[in-house]
Short mmCIF file of C-alpha atoms and ligand atoms in Angstrom, two decimals:
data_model
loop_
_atom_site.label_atom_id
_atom_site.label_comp_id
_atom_site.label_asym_id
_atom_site.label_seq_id
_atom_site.Cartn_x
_atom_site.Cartn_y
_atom_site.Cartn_z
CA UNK A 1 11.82 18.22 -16.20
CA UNK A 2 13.19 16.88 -12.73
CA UNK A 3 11.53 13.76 -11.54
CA UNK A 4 9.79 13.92 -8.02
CA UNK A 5 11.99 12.19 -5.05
CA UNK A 6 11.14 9.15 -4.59
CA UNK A 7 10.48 7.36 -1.28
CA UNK A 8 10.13 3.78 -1.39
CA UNK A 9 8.02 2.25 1.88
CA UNK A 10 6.96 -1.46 2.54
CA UNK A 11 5.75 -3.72 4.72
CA UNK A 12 3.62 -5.98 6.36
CA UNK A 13 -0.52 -4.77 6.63
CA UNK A 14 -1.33 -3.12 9.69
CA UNK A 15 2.55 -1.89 10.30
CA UNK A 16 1.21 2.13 9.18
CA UNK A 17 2.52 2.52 5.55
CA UNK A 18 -0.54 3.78 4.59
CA UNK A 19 -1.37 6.72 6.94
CA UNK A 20 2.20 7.02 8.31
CA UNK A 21 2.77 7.56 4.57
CA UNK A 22 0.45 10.00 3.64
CA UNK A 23 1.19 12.23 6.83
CA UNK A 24 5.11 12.31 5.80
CA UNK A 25 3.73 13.46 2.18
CA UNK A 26 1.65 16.43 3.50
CA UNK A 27 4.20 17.17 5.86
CA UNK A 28 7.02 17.25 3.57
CA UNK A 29 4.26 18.76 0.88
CA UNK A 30 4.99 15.55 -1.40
CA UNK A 31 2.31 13.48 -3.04
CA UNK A 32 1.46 10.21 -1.59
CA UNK A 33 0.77 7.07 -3.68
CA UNK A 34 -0.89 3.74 -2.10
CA UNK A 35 -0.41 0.82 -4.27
CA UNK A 36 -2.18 -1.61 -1.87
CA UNK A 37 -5.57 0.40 -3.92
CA UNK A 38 -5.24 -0.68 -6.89
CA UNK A 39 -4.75 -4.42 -5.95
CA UNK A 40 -7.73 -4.14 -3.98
CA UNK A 41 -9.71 -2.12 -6.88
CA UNK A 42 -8.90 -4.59 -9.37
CA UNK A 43 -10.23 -7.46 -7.09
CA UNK A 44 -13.11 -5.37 -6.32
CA UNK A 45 -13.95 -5.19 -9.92
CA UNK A 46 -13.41 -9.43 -10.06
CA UNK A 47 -15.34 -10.02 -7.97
CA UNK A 48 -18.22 -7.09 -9.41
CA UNK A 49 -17.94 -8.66 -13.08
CA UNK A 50 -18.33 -12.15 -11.05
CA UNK A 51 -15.25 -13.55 -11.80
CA UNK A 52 -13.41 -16.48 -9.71
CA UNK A 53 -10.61 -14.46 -7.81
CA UNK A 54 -8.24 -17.78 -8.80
CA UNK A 55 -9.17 -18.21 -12.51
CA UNK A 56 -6.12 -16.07 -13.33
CA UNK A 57 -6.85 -15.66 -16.98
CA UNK A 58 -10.20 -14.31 -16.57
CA UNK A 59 -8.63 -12.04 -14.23
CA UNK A 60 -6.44 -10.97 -16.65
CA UNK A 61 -8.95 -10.15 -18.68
CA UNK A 62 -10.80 -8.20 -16.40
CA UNK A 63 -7.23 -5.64 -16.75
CA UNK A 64 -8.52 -4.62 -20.27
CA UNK A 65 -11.53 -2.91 -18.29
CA UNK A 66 -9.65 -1.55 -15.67
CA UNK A 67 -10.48 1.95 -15.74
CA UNK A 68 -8.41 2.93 -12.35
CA UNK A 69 -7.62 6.24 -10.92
CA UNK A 70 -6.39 7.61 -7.37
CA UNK A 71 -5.56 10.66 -5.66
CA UNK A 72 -1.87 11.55 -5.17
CA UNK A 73 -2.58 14.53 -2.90
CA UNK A 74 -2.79 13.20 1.00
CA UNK A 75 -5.66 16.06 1.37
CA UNK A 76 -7.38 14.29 -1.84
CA UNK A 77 -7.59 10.82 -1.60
CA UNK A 78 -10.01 8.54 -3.78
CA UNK A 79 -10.17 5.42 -5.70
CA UNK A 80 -12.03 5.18 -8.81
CA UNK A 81 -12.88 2.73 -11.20
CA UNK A 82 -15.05 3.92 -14.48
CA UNK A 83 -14.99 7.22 -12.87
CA UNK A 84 -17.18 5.90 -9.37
CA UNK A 85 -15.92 6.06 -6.41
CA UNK A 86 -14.60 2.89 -4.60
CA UNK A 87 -12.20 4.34 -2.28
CA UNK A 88 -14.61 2.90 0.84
CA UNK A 89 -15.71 -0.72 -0.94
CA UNK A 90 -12.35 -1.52 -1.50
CA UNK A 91 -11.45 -2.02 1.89
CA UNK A 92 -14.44 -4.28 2.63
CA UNK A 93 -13.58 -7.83 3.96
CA UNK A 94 -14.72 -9.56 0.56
CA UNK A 95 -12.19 -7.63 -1.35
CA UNK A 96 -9.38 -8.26 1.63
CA UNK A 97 -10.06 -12.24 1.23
CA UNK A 98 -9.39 -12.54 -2.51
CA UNK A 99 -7.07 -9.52 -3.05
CA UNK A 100 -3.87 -11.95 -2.54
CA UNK A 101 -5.05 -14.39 -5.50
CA UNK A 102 -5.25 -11.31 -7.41
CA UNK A 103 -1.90 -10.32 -6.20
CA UNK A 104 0.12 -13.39 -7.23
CA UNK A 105 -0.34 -13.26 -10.79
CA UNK A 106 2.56 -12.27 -12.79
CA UNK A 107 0.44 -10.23 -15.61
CA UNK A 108 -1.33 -7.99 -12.53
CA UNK A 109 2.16 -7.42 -10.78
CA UNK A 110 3.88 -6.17 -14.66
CA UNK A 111 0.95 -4.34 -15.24
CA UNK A 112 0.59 -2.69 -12.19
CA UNK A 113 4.01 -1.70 -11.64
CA UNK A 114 4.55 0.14 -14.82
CA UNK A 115 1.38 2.27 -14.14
CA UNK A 116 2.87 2.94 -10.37
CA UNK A 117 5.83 3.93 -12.04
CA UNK A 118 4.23 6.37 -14.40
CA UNK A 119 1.78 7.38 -12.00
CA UNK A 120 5.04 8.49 -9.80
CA UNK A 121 7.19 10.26 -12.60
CA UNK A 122 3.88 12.25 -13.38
CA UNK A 123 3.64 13.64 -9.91
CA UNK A 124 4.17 17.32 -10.13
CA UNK A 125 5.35 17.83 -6.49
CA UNK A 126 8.61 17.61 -5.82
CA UNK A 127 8.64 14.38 -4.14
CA UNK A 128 5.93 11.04 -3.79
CA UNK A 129 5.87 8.32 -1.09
CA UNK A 130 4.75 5.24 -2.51
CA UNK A 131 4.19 2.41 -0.18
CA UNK A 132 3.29 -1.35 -0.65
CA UNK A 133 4.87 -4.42 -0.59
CA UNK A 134 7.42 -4.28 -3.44
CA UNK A 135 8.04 -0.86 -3.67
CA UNK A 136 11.42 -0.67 -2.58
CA UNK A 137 12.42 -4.01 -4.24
CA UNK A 138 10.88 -3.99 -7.96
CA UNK A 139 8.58 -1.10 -8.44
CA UNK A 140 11.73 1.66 -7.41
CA UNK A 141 15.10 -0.33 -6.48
CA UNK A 142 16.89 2.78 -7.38
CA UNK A 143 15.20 5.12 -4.94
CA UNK A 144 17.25 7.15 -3.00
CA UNK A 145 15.62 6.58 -0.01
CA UNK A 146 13.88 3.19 0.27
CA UNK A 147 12.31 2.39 4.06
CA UNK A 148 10.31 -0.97 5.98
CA UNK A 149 7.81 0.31 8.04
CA UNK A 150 7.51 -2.85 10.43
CA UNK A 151 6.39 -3.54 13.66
CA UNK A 152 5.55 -6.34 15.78
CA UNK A 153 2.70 -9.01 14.93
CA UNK A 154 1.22 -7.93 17.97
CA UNK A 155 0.87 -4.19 17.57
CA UNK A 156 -0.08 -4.92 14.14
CA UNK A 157 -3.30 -6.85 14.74
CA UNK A 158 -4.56 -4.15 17.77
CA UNK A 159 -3.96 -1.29 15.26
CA UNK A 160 -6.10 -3.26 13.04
CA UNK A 161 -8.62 -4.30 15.49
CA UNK A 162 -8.89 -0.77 16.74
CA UNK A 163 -10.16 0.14 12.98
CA UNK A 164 -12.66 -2.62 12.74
CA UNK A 165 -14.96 -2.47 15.98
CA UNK A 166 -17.55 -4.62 14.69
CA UNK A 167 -15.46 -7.60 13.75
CA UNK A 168 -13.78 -9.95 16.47
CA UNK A 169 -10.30 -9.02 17.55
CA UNK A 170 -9.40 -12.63 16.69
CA UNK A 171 -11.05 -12.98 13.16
CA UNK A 172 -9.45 -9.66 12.37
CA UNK A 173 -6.14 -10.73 12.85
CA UNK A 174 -6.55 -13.96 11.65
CA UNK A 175 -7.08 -13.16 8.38
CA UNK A 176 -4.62 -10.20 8.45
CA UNK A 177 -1.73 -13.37 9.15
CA UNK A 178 -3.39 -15.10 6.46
CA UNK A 179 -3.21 -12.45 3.95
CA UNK A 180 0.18 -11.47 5.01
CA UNK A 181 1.54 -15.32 4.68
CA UNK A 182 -0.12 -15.42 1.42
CA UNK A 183 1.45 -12.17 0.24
CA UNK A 184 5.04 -13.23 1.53
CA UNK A 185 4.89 -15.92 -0.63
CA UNK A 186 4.64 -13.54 -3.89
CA UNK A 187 7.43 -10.32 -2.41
CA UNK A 188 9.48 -10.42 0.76
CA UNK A 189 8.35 -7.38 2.68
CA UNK A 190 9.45 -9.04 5.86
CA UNK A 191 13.07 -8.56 5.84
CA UNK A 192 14.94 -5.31 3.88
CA UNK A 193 16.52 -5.58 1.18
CA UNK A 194 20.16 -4.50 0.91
CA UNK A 195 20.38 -0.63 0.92
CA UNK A 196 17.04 -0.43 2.88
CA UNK A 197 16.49 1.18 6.11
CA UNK A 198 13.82 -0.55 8.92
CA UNK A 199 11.56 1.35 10.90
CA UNK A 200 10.54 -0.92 13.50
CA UNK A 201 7.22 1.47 15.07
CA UNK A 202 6.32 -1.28 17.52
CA UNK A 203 7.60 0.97 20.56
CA UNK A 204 6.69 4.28 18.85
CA UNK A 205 3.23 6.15 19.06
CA UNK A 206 2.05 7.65 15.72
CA UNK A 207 3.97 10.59 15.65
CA UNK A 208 7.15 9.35 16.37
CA UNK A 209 6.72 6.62 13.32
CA UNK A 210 6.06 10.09 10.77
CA UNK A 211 9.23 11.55 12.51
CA UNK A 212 11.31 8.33 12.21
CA UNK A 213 10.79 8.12 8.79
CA UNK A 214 10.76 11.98 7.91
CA UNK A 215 14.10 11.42 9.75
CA UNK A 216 15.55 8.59 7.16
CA UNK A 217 14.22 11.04 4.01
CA UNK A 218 16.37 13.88 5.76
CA UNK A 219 19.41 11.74 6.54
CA UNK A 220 19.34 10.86 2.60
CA UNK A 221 18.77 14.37 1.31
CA UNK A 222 17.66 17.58 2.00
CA UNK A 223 14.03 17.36 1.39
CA UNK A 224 12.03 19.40 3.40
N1 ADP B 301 3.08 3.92 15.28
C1 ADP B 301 1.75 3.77 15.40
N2 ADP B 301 1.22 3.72 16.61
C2 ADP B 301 -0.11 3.53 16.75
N3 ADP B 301 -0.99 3.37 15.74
C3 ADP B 301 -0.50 3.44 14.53
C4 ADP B 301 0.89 3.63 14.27
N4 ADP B 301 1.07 3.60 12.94
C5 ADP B 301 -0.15 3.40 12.42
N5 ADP B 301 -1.10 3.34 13.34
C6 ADP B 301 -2.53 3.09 13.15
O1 ADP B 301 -2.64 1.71 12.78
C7 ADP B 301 -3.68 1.53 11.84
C8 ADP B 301 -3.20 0.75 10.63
O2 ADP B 301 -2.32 1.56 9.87
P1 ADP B 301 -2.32 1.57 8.28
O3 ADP B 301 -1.67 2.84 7.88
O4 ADP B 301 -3.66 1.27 7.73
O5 ADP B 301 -1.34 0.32 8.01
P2 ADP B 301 -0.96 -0.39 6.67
O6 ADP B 301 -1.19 0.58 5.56
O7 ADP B 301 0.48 -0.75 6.84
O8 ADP B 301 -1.80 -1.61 6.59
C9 ADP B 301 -4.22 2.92 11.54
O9 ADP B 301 -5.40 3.10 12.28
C10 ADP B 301 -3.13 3.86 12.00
O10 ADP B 301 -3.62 5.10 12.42
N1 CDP B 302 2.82 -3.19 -3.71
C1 CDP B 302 1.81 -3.99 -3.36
C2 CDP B 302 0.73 -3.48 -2.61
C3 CDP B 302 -0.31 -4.32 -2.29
N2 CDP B 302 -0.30 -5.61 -2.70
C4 CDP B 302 -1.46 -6.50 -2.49
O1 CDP B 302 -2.59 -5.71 -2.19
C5 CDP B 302 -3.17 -6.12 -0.94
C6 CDP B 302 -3.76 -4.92 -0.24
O2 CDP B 302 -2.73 -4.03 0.10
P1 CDP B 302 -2.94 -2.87 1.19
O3 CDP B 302 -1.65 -2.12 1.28
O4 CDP B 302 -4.19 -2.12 0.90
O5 CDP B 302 -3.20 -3.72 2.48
P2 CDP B 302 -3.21 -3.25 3.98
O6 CDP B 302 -1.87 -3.66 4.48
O7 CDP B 302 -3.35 -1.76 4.02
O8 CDP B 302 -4.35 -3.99 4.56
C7 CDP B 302 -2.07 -6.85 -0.19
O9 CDP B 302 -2.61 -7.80 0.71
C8 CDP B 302 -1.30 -7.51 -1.36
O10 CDP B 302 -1.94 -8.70 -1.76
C9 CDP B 302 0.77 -6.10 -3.41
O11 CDP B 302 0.78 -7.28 -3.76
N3 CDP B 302 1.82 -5.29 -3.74
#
């Protein structure tokens, strides 16, 4: 059995791993796996079973129950937990606030990783994107093609204000900064690692950022 290719992508929130990521996949007819989910579904289920975000055993815990499941095809996406469907809830600002507490624990990161991992190797297309914030430094380190999707602070918080009319421009990317600073502290998605190639989309419109990095895959190997 060959194991799919596997492209690494991080960064900071609002840079465009997520759809930039999933457009490459159905592009390049790969699947597509977001990692930022199952943070957020595991704080969404803290903070369902009412447990303090910060209490980190309880949170650990709360793993034992963690009935998680996601779609790898980027025509198919959904987030489960206990088989109901989550894939809107967990992008509500509740779950945004505590998902870095969540983040920072070492027992959440081990477990997590190992089930991205298997997650990935189980694919049966012949290649996955899998973006986050450590992918291309601890989940996949070996990848042959490992990217940061970055882009200025600035276009960062407008993409993300353009999502969220009905929250202020200025709360929205507050707490994006806040989450980002709180994340930083845990993985370094701000600068790339050795071996890793930036994709700064600041200057680029949506399309160009899916080309850019179908670009890097292509440069690495013959995919698509
Ligand atoms: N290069 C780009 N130019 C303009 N908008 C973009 C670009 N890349 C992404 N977007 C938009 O920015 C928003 C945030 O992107 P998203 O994929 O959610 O980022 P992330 O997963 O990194 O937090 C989305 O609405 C997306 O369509
Ligand atoms: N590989 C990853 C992915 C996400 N995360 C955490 O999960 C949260 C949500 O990730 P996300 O990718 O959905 O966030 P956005 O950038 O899309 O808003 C982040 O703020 C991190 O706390 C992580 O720690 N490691």
């Amino acid at each position: 059995m060959t194991l799919p290719l596997f492209v690494a992508v991080d960064g900071p929130a609002g840079s465009g791993k997520s759809s930039v990521s999933r457009t490459v996949a159905r592009r390049l007819r790969f699947a597509y796996l977001d990692t930022g989910a199952a943070y957020r579904a595991l704080a969404w289920l803290v903070l369902e079973s009412g447990i303090d975000s910060r209490d980190a055993a309880a949170v650990i815990t709360a793993l034992a129950d963690f009935d998680f499941e996601v779609g790898t095809h980027p025509d198919e996406y959904y987030v489960r937990i206990g088989g109901s469907d989550v894939t809107e809830a967990i992008r509500e600002p509740r779950v945004s606030a505590v998902v870095s507490d969540i983040a920072r624990i070492p027992e959440v990161r081990q477990y997590l990783v190992e089930l991205f991992r298997s997650i990935a190797a189980a694919s049966d297309r012949p290649g996955i994107v899998v973006e986050g914030r450590d992918i291309t430094t601890v989940v996949a380190p070996g990848a042959p093609v490992r990217i940061l999707l970055t882009a200025s602070e600035e276009a960062r918080m407008a993409r993300r204000s353009a999502e969220l009319q009905d929250h202020a421009a200025e709360t929205v990317g507050e707490l994006l900064k806040k989450r980002d600073q709180a994340d930083s502290r845990v993985v370094d998605f701000m600068n790339a690692a050795d071996g890793v190639t930036t994709v700064d989309s600041t200057e680029f419109d949506f399309d160009e950022t899916v080309d850019a990095v179908i670009d890097v895959i292509r440069a690495t190997t013959n995919a698509g």
